Short mmCIF file of C-alpha atoms in Angstrom, two decimals:
data_model
loop_
_atom_site.label_atom_id
_atom_site.label_comp_id
_atom_site.label_asym_id
_atom_site.label_seq_id
_atom_site.Cartn_x
_atom_site.Cartn_y
_atom_site.Cartn_z
CA MET A 1 128.52 -32.92 -40.68
CA GLN A 2 126.25 -31.77 -43.35
CA ALA A 3 122.69 -29.91 -42.71
CA ALA A 4 119.16 -31.92 -42.79
CA VAL A 5 117.86 -32.82 -45.61
CA SER A 6 114.56 -30.57 -45.35
CA PHE A 7 111.56 -32.13 -47.02
CA SER A 8 111.28 -29.80 -50.29
CA GLN A 9 115.26 -31.01 -50.36
CA ALA A 10 114.42 -34.08 -50.39
CA LEU A 11 111.54 -33.73 -53.41
CA PRO A 12 113.85 -33.75 -55.87
CA VAL A 13 116.43 -36.74 -55.00
CA ALA A 14 113.10 -39.06 -54.60
CA ALA A 15 111.47 -37.77 -58.43
CA ASN A 16 115.26 -38.70 -59.28
CA ALA A 17 114.71 -42.60 -57.92
CA ALA A 18 110.75 -42.64 -59.22
CA GLY A 19 112.42 -41.17 -62.76
CA ALA A 20 114.86 -44.16 -62.59
CA ARG A 21 112.76 -46.75 -61.75
CA ARG A 22 110.35 -45.79 -64.98
CA ALA A 23 113.50 -46.74 -67.08
CA ARG A 24 112.70 -49.72 -65.87
CA GLN A 25 109.68 -50.80 -66.42
CA HIS A 26 110.55 -53.90 -68.50
CA VAL A 27 112.05 -55.02 -64.71
CA ALA A 28 109.14 -57.75 -63.15
CA ALA A 29 109.92 -56.51 -59.49
CA PRO A 30 111.92 -52.88 -59.10
CA MET A 31 114.63 -53.25 -57.30
CA PRO A 32 114.91 -51.56 -53.58
CA ARG A 33 118.74 -51.20 -54.18
CA GLN A 34 118.35 -48.41 -57.37
CA GLN A 35 120.84 -45.93 -57.43
CA GLY A 36 118.41 -43.01 -56.91
CA ALA A 37 117.59 -44.59 -53.85
CA GLN A 38 120.92 -45.58 -52.91
CA ALA A 39 121.41 -41.52 -53.13
CA ALA A 40 117.77 -40.59 -50.78
CA ARG A 41 118.94 -43.25 -48.15
CA ARG A 42 122.92 -41.90 -47.54
CA THR A 43 121.43 -37.48 -47.84
CA ALA A 44 119.15 -39.11 -44.83
CA CYS A 45 121.72 -41.23 -42.67
CA ASN A 46 124.59 -38.19 -43.29
CA ALA A 47 122.20 -35.53 -41.88
CA VAL A 48 121.09 -37.80 -39.07
CA GLY A 49 124.59 -38.78 -38.06
CA GLN A 50 124.34 -42.11 -39.00
CA PRO A 51 126.51 -44.44 -40.85
CA GLN A 52 126.24 -45.47 -44.26
CA VAL A 53 125.60 -49.22 -43.87
CA ALA A 54 124.45 -51.60 -46.82
CA ALA A 55 121.13 -52.68 -46.78
CA ALA A 56 121.62 -55.88 -46.34
CA ALA A 57 123.22 -55.62 -42.51
CA ALA A 58 120.41 -53.52 -41.57
CA ALA A 59 118.61 -56.70 -42.12
CA THR A 60 120.37 -57.37 -39.31
CA VAL A 61 120.14 -55.08 -37.18
CA ASP A 62 120.00 -55.89 -33.07
CA ALA A 63 117.54 -53.80 -32.72
CA PRO A 64 117.61 -52.55 -28.83
CA PRO A 65 114.44 -52.81 -26.49
CA ALA A 66 112.23 -49.81 -26.30
CA GLN A 67 113.05 -49.19 -22.53
CA GLN A 68 116.68 -48.77 -23.26
CA LEU A 69 116.91 -45.55 -25.17
CA ASP A 70 115.14 -41.80 -24.13
CA TRP A 71 113.31 -42.18 -27.16
CA ASP A 72 111.71 -38.54 -25.68
CA GLN A 73 115.04 -37.14 -26.38
CA VAL A 74 114.69 -38.88 -29.52
CA ALA A 75 111.89 -37.43 -30.23
CA ALA A 76 113.29 -33.90 -30.25
CA GLU A 77 116.34 -34.04 -32.18
CA LEU A 78 113.50 -36.23 -35.15
CA GLU A 79 111.05 -32.74 -34.33
CA THR A 80 113.02 -31.09 -37.68
CA LYS A 81 114.35 -34.18 -39.72
CA SER A 82 111.91 -35.04 -43.13
CA PRO A 83 109.95 -38.16 -42.90
CA LEU A 84 112.71 -39.91 -45.75
CA GLU A 85 114.94 -38.95 -42.61
CA ILE A 86 112.95 -39.83 -39.83
CA MET A 87 112.03 -43.15 -41.47
CA ASP A 88 115.47 -44.02 -42.31
CA HIS A 89 115.72 -44.10 -38.58
CA ALA A 90 113.85 -46.77 -37.76
CA LEU A 91 114.72 -49.30 -40.49
CA ALA A 92 118.25 -48.81 -39.33
CA THR A 93 117.86 -49.05 -35.36
CA PHE A 94 114.93 -52.05 -36.34
CA GLY A 95 115.51 -53.58 -39.05
CA THR A 96 112.75 -56.21 -39.87
CA ASP A 97 111.21 -56.43 -36.33
CA ILE A 98 110.18 -52.44 -37.62
CA ALA A 99 106.64 -52.76 -40.04
CA ILE A 100 104.71 -50.24 -42.07
CA ALA A 101 101.09 -49.78 -40.66
CA PHE A 102 99.08 -49.74 -44.95
CA SER A 103 95.60 -48.96 -44.32
CA GLY A 104 95.53 -47.50 -48.61
CA ALA A 105 95.18 -44.68 -48.34
CA GLU A 106 97.54 -41.88 -48.38
CA ASP A 107 99.88 -43.18 -46.26
CA VAL A 108 101.31 -45.33 -49.39
CA ALA A 109 103.43 -41.79 -48.89
CA LEU A 110 105.58 -44.12 -45.94
CA ILE A 111 105.81 -47.21 -48.90
CA GLU A 112 107.62 -44.70 -50.76
CA TYR A 113 109.99 -43.58 -48.39
CA ALA A 114 110.53 -47.32 -47.07
CA HIS A 115 111.80 -47.77 -50.25
CA LEU A 116 113.63 -44.52 -51.29
CA THR A 117 116.07 -45.87 -48.28
CA GLY A 118 117.81 -48.55 -50.24
CA ARG A 119 116.68 -50.54 -47.45
CA PRO A 120 114.79 -54.23 -46.24
CA TYR A 121 111.52 -52.85 -45.09
CA ARG A 122 108.28 -54.98 -44.37
CA VAL A 123 103.82 -53.40 -44.93
CA PHE A 124 101.08 -54.61 -43.31
CA SER A 125 97.72 -54.13 -43.29
CA LEU A 126 94.47 -54.43 -42.26
CA ASP A 127 91.66 -56.85 -43.89
CA THR A 128 88.25 -55.74 -41.85
CA GLY A 129 86.12 -58.02 -44.24
CA ARG A 130 84.56 -54.26 -45.16
CA LEU A 131 87.65 -52.20 -47.27
CA ASN A 132 86.32 -50.75 -50.03
CA PRO A 133 86.96 -52.69 -53.25
CA GLU A 134 88.97 -49.76 -54.68
CA THR A 135 90.68 -49.93 -51.18
CA TYR A 136 92.04 -53.55 -52.32
CA ARG A 137 92.68 -53.00 -55.73
CA LEU A 138 95.78 -50.80 -54.41
CA PHE A 139 96.49 -53.48 -52.32
CA ASP A 140 97.43 -55.28 -55.49
CA LYS A 141 98.40 -52.55 -57.05
CA VAL A 142 100.98 -51.59 -54.18
CA GLU A 143 102.47 -55.01 -54.09
CA LYS A 144 103.48 -54.55 -58.32
CA HIS A 145 104.72 -51.82 -58.08
CA TYR A 146 106.62 -51.92 -54.87
CA GLY A 147 107.89 -55.94 -55.71
CA ILE A 148 106.55 -56.46 -52.49
CA LYS A 149 104.23 -59.09 -50.25
CA ILE A 150 101.74 -57.36 -47.58
CA GLU A 151 101.67 -59.07 -44.10
CA TYR A 152 98.19 -58.85 -44.44
CA THR A 153 96.04 -59.39 -40.79
CA PHE A 154 92.14 -60.83 -39.97
CA PRO A 155 90.32 -60.39 -37.89
CA ASP A 156 89.03 -63.07 -35.82
CA SER A 157 86.03 -65.13 -37.15
CA GLN A 158 84.01 -66.35 -34.50
CA GLU A 159 84.18 -63.13 -33.39
CA VAL A 160 82.51 -60.92 -36.11
CA MET A 161 80.06 -64.15 -36.34
CA ASP A 162 79.02 -63.12 -32.83
CA LEU A 163 79.09 -59.41 -33.55
CA VAL A 164 77.14 -59.79 -36.34
CA ARG A 165 74.17 -61.55 -34.74
CA GLU A 166 73.87 -60.67 -32.02
CA LYS A 167 73.81 -56.89 -33.56
CA GLY A 168 72.99 -56.61 -36.76
CA MET A 169 75.62 -55.61 -39.76
CA PHE A 170 75.22 -52.10 -39.07
CA SER A 171 74.51 -51.77 -35.47
CA PHE A 172 77.49 -49.09 -35.33
CA TYR A 173 75.35 -46.25 -36.56
CA GLU A 174 72.95 -47.05 -33.42
CA ASP A 175 75.37 -47.16 -30.80
CA GLY A 176 78.96 -46.21 -31.66
CA HIS A 177 81.79 -47.25 -34.42
CA GLY A 178 84.10 -48.62 -31.11
CA GLU A 179 82.83 -52.65 -30.53
CA CYS A 180 83.37 -53.00 -34.51
CA CYS A 181 86.43 -51.20 -34.50
CA ARG A 182 87.44 -53.20 -31.50
CA VAL A 183 86.45 -56.88 -33.20
CA ARG A 184 87.87 -56.27 -36.56
CA LYS A 185 90.56 -53.53 -36.47
CA VAL A 186 92.35 -53.02 -32.36
CA ARG A 187 92.26 -56.36 -32.05
CA PRO A 188 93.80 -57.97 -34.75
CA LEU A 189 96.69 -55.23 -34.76
CA ARG A 190 97.50 -56.06 -31.61
CA LYS A 191 97.43 -59.62 -32.12
CA GLN A 192 100.50 -58.66 -35.60
CA LEU A 193 102.22 -56.14 -32.83
CA THR A 194 102.86 -58.83 -30.78
CA GLY A 195 105.44 -60.04 -32.78
CA LEU A 196 107.43 -56.59 -33.98
CA LYS A 197 109.52 -54.22 -31.91
CA ALA A 198 108.77 -51.26 -33.03
CA TRP A 199 106.17 -49.90 -36.02
CA ILE A 200 105.14 -46.89 -38.21
CA THR A 201 102.09 -45.12 -38.53
CA GLY A 202 101.01 -42.30 -41.46
CA GLN A 203 99.50 -40.12 -38.31
CA ARG A 204 100.13 -35.96 -39.23
CA LYS A 205 99.13 -33.59 -36.57
CA ASP A 206 96.98 -31.92 -38.99
CA GLN A 207 94.69 -34.65 -39.40
CA SER A 208 92.38 -34.03 -36.04
CA PRO A 209 92.78 -31.09 -35.11
CA GLY A 210 92.09 -31.02 -31.21
CA THR A 211 92.49 -35.24 -30.82
CA ARG A 212 95.73 -35.80 -33.28
CA MET A 213 98.06 -32.67 -31.98
CA ALA A 214 100.05 -35.18 -29.72
CA VAL A 215 101.78 -36.91 -32.37
CA PRO A 216 105.65 -37.10 -32.33
CA THR A 217 108.05 -38.04 -34.56
CA VAL A 218 108.82 -41.56 -32.35
CA GLN A 219 107.25 -42.71 -29.22
CA VAL A 220 107.31 -45.86 -26.74
CA ASP A 221 103.89 -46.87 -27.95
CA PRO A 222 101.03 -45.92 -25.85
CA VAL A 223 98.51 -48.65 -25.73
CA PHE A 224 99.87 -51.67 -27.95
CA GLU A 225 102.97 -54.71 -26.52
CA GLY A 226 105.57 -55.60 -28.45
CA LEU A 227 107.66 -58.31 -29.26
CA SER A 228 108.85 -58.79 -25.43
CA GLY A 229 105.84 -57.96 -23.48
CA GLY A 230 104.54 -55.56 -21.11
CA PRO A 231 103.94 -52.13 -21.46
CA GLY A 232 106.88 -49.54 -23.06
CA SER A 233 108.28 -52.51 -25.33
CA LEU A 234 106.84 -51.48 -28.42
CA VAL A 235 108.26 -48.40 -30.39
CA LYS A 236 105.78 -46.08 -32.81
CA TYR A 237 106.60 -43.57 -35.21
CA ASN A 238 104.92 -41.02 -37.10
CA PRO A 239 107.29 -40.40 -39.33
CA LEU A 240 104.51 -37.73 -41.35
CA THR A 241 103.28 -35.85 -38.16
CA ASN A 242 104.28 -33.11 -38.92
CA ILE A 243 104.01 -32.00 -42.75
CA THR A 244 100.74 -31.24 -44.77
CA SER A 245 98.05 -33.21 -45.83
CA ALA A 246 99.11 -30.27 -49.29
CA GLU A 247 102.59 -31.85 -48.75
CA VAL A 248 102.06 -35.64 -48.65
CA TRP A 249 100.20 -35.20 -52.16
CA ASN A 250 102.72 -33.01 -53.89
CA PHE A 251 105.15 -35.86 -52.94
CA LEU A 252 102.56 -38.75 -54.14
CA ARG A 253 102.23 -36.62 -57.81
CA VAL A 254 105.78 -35.98 -57.95
CA MET A 255 106.83 -39.69 -57.51
CA GLY A 256 104.57 -41.21 -59.40
CA VAL A 257 102.71 -43.30 -56.74
CA PRO A 258 99.55 -45.91 -56.50
CA VAL A 259 97.03 -43.60 -55.20
CA ASN A 260 93.29 -44.88 -54.11
CA GLU A 261 90.58 -44.37 -56.31
CA LEU A 262 88.33 -42.78 -54.15
CA HIS A 263 90.23 -39.93 -53.72
CA SER A 264 88.92 -38.80 -57.26
CA CYS A 265 86.13 -39.05 -55.60
CA GLY A 266 86.25 -36.31 -52.60
CA TYR A 267 87.33 -38.84 -50.36
CA ILE A 268 90.17 -38.45 -48.53
CA SER A 269 90.41 -40.01 -45.22
CA ILE A 270 89.51 -43.52 -46.28
CA GLY A 271 88.51 -46.71 -43.56
CA CYS A 272 85.80 -49.42 -43.90
CA GLU A 273 82.73 -48.49 -46.25
CA PRO A 274 80.46 -48.18 -44.34
CA CYS A 275 81.88 -45.28 -41.92
CA THR A 276 83.08 -43.93 -44.94
CA ARG A 277 82.13 -40.73 -47.32
CA PRO A 278 83.44 -37.97 -49.20
CA VAL A 279 83.46 -34.68 -48.29
CA LEU A 280 82.70 -31.52 -49.57
CA PRO A 281 84.97 -28.53 -50.76
CA ASN A 282 86.77 -27.14 -47.43
CA GLN A 283 85.51 -29.16 -45.03
CA HIS A 284 87.90 -30.69 -42.98
CA GLU A 285 88.93 -34.50 -43.96
CA ARG A 286 88.18 -36.90 -40.90
CA GLU A 287 84.00 -35.72 -41.05
CA GLY A 288 83.61 -37.78 -44.12
CA ARG A 289 84.08 -40.93 -41.40
CA TRP A 290 81.88 -41.92 -38.79
CA TRP A 291 79.91 -38.31 -39.70
CA TRP A 292 76.83 -39.53 -37.68
CA GLU A 293 78.91 -39.18 -34.43
CA ASP A 294 80.30 -36.48 -32.06
CA SER A 295 84.06 -35.16 -33.59
CA ALA A 296 86.00 -36.57 -30.15
CA ALA A 297 84.97 -39.27 -31.27
CA LYS A 298 85.98 -39.97 -34.67
CA GLU A 299 89.09 -42.32 -33.02
CA CYS A 300 88.79 -46.27 -34.23
CA GLY A 301 90.98 -46.81 -31.56
CA LEU A 302 94.41 -47.41 -33.69
CA HIS A 303 95.72 -44.38 -32.32
CA SER A 304 94.33 -44.39 -29.47
CA GLY A 305 97.56 -43.33 -27.07
CA ASN A 306 97.77 -39.80 -29.81
CA ILE A 307 94.29 -39.06 -29.06
CA SER A 308 94.27 -35.60 -26.63
CA GLN A 309 91.70 -36.21 -24.07
CA SER A 310 88.58 -34.90 -25.16
CA SER A 311 85.95 -36.38 -23.02
CA GLY A 312 86.26 -32.82 -20.60
CA ASP A 313 87.31 -35.59 -17.21
CA GLU A 314 91.43 -34.87 -18.03
CA GLU A 315 92.91 -31.42 -16.35
CA LYS A 316 90.55 -30.09 -14.07
CA GLY A 317 93.05 -28.52 -11.78
CA GLU A 318 92.96 -24.99 -11.86
CA ALA A 319 93.00 -23.17 -14.64
CA ASN A 320 92.65 -19.01 -15.42
CA ASP A 321 89.11 -18.23 -16.93
CA LEU A 322 88.90 -17.81 -21.46
CA TRP A 323 87.85 -15.67 -23.26
CA ALA A 324 88.95 -12.81 -19.47
CA GLN A 325 88.84 -9.87 -22.26
CA GLY A 326 87.74 -9.12 -24.96
CA ALA A 327 84.78 -8.53 -26.58
CA VAL A 328 83.47 -11.83 -26.39
CA GLN A 329 80.79 -11.60 -23.47
CA GLY A 330 80.20 -14.44 -20.69
CA LEU A 331 76.78 -16.03 -19.55
CA SER A 332 75.40 -17.46 -16.22
CA LYS A 333 73.35 -20.75 -16.28
CA GLU A 334 69.99 -18.32 -15.82
CA GLN A 335 71.36 -16.28 -18.51
CA LEU A 336 71.77 -19.23 -20.62
CA GLY A 337 68.69 -20.38 -19.68
CA ALA A 338 66.52 -17.73 -20.70
CA LEU A 339 68.39 -17.04 -24.33
CA LEU A 340 67.29 -20.31 -25.34
CA ASP A 341 63.20 -20.11 -23.72
CA GLY A 342 63.43 -16.76 -25.83
CA PRO A 343 62.34 -14.39 -27.65
CA ARG A 344 65.83 -13.30 -27.96
CA GLU A 345 66.61 -10.22 -29.30
CA LYS A 346 69.90 -11.03 -31.68
CA ASP A 347 71.17 -13.63 -32.69
CA THR A 348 74.03 -15.36 -30.18
CA LEU A 349 77.12 -17.49 -30.36
CA VAL A 350 77.97 -19.30 -27.43
CA ALA A 351 80.52 -21.23 -26.75
CA LEU A 352 79.72 -24.39 -24.26
CA TYR A 353 84.38 -24.61 -22.73
CA ALA A 354 85.93 -25.63 -20.28
CA PRO A 355 89.14 -23.60 -19.21
CA TRP A 356 91.39 -26.38 -18.59
CA CYS A 357 90.11 -28.09 -21.53
CA ARG A 358 93.45 -28.05 -24.39
CA PHE A 359 90.87 -27.40 -27.27
CA CYS A 360 89.21 -24.95 -25.19
CA LYS A 361 92.63 -23.39 -24.67
CA GLY A 362 93.20 -24.17 -28.16
CA LEU A 363 90.70 -22.03 -29.63
CA GLU A 364 90.69 -18.99 -27.74
CA GLU A 365 92.24 -17.23 -30.37
CA ASP A 366 90.40 -16.97 -33.07
CA TYR A 367 87.27 -16.94 -31.62
CA ALA A 368 88.64 -13.66 -29.77
CA ALA A 369 89.37 -12.02 -33.38
CA LEU A 370 85.72 -13.57 -33.90
CA ALA A 371 83.91 -11.87 -31.07
CA GLU A 372 86.20 -8.19 -32.71
CA GLN A 373 84.82 -8.89 -35.64
CA LEU A 374 81.47 -8.88 -35.09
CA ASP A 375 81.09 -6.69 -32.16
CA GLY A 376 79.02 -3.92 -33.63
CA SER A 377 76.99 -6.20 -35.30
CA ASN A 378 73.70 -8.17 -35.09
CA VAL A 379 75.20 -11.21 -33.31
CA THR A 380 75.90 -12.01 -30.54
CA VAL A 381 79.22 -13.61 -29.18
CA ALA A 382 79.41 -15.25 -25.56
CA LYS A 383 81.28 -17.72 -23.94
CA PHE A 384 79.22 -20.75 -21.30
CA GLN A 385 81.59 -22.22 -18.35
CA ALA A 386 79.84 -25.58 -18.83
CA ASP A 387 81.78 -27.76 -16.97
CA VAL A 388 80.64 -26.29 -14.03
CA GLU A 389 76.76 -26.84 -14.76
CA ARG A 390 78.16 -29.94 -16.32
CA ASP A 391 74.24 -30.99 -16.70
CA PHE A 392 72.62 -27.78 -17.12
CA ALA A 393 74.76 -27.99 -20.71
CA ALA A 394 73.81 -31.62 -21.64
CA GLU A 395 70.28 -31.16 -20.78
CA LYS A 396 69.54 -28.02 -23.15
CA PHE A 397 72.10 -28.41 -25.66
CA GLY A 398 73.55 -31.93 -26.15
CA LEU A 399 76.68 -31.46 -24.59
CA LYS A 400 79.54 -34.26 -24.38
CA THR A 401 82.62 -32.09 -26.23
CA PHE A 402 83.91 -28.88 -24.61
CA PRO A 403 84.60 -27.06 -26.74
CA THR A 404 80.13 -27.25 -27.85
CA LEU A 405 79.55 -24.31 -30.75
CA VAL A 406 76.14 -23.04 -30.68
CA LEU A 407 74.07 -20.82 -32.70
CA LEU A 408 69.95 -19.03 -30.96
CA PRO A 409 68.72 -17.54 -33.95
CA LYS A 410 66.39 -14.44 -33.35
CA GLY A 411 63.28 -15.53 -34.14
CA ALA A 412 63.07 -18.85 -33.24
CA LYS A 413 61.41 -20.99 -31.44
CA ALA A 414 62.07 -21.56 -27.54
CA GLY A 415 64.29 -24.73 -27.82
CA ASP A 416 65.46 -24.20 -31.52
CA PHE A 417 69.60 -23.45 -31.56
CA ILE A 418 71.33 -25.25 -34.09
CA LYS A 419 75.13 -26.72 -33.27
CA TYR A 420 78.37 -25.91 -35.40
CA PRO A 421 79.24 -29.33 -37.11
CA SER A 422 82.60 -28.55 -38.47
CA GLU A 423 85.98 -30.21 -36.44
CA ARG A 424 87.40 -26.80 -38.31
CA ARG A 425 87.20 -23.70 -35.59
CA ASP A 426 89.44 -21.26 -37.27
CA THR A 427 88.11 -17.81 -37.90
CA GLU A 428 87.75 -17.47 -41.02
CA THR A 429 85.30 -21.02 -41.29
CA LEU A 430 83.64 -19.40 -38.31
CA GLY A 431 82.63 -16.04 -39.24
CA MET A 432 81.43 -17.74 -43.12
CA TRP A 433 78.96 -20.39 -41.29
CA VAL A 434 77.88 -17.39 -38.43
CA ARG A 435 76.90 -15.24 -41.25
CA THR A 436 75.88 -18.05 -43.49
CA LEU A 437 73.35 -18.39 -40.88
CA THR A 438 72.50 -14.80 -39.60
CA GLY A 439 72.76 -12.79 -42.67
CA SER A 440 75.73 -10.35 -40.02
CA GLN A 441 78.00 -8.80 -42.52
#
């Protein structure tokens, strides 16, 4: 059996397909079975041990119900495969009963991968009525570039009218984006998916560390239902889950794929116009979405089944304490209260944490390394177990999710603190933030 095709190995094949497509630009619509695309598909099929079926046969595949396969096992088998191989597996398995969810951002890579397989494929998009003009222009470019028709779905007009008449155009700035997203995105998506047996998303693990780390290559959708109805009736593929944003963009550039004009203006994660803004250098991409909300709330509900519970109510059971040894200092409620009220002899960085929280566990190594770096400086790196004093932490520090990091600056007024604003919690980024505010070396 041929060795699995890696992402880097797939790029030359994809580039050949792109060259063939550009050489035939006088053709009104790109042909889905061009020679380069067929070669890429054959390579992917051989690598995953699938028969080389014709594209026309793929359209008539009798896809099995989601319950009839061990999808955990399938996910494990696909974990080391390239996005092209995962895409080919999806289209070969479900034929015309599967569709790509296209948001008008870098997930255009999914369409390119589908095109490279040489198989028929469907694409749908949610038009919320509040997308950027650049996103609508991209939809048109993609349709012409691939010779396809995107299946647009829209929110219920009565529900939108009722929401806007009752709460106004921008209620989400005041009471959160959840209600608006349910009306404009989640319910239309739910309706669209009831006509499918599977769908394909552009989710990646690196998009929102702490909320999207539970994204397998394929899974039984834990939230939505498919064509046959009932729990477990829909399968969800995530071909891009194990690659990074940089790898996606390398692929898009090599293949000459049309992209959203907003990307050249500093936008990375793109959604509705009122809820999307560009990010600064080194800011995480999800910081440009719903920026007025806490980082743990930055999901619209389309992929809530892949959100590791971050509200602080999961996995409570027995858990070993974090930072039990090392340079991180433990604080009691009384000690933290005294620091907050002042005076303070040193700058103090405090992690408000819960030892059972998976995100706090994920922070443990980087925070410990930061404490070692700052040991002996003018900054104390400390911890406070906030799950046992949650009311206190919520009242004094506005705690909503774990972990929350706050800096108590030396010489500040009683009650003053600075909350760490980013989702990036690696040692380098945390250290840069602390040194910028405290002047420590």
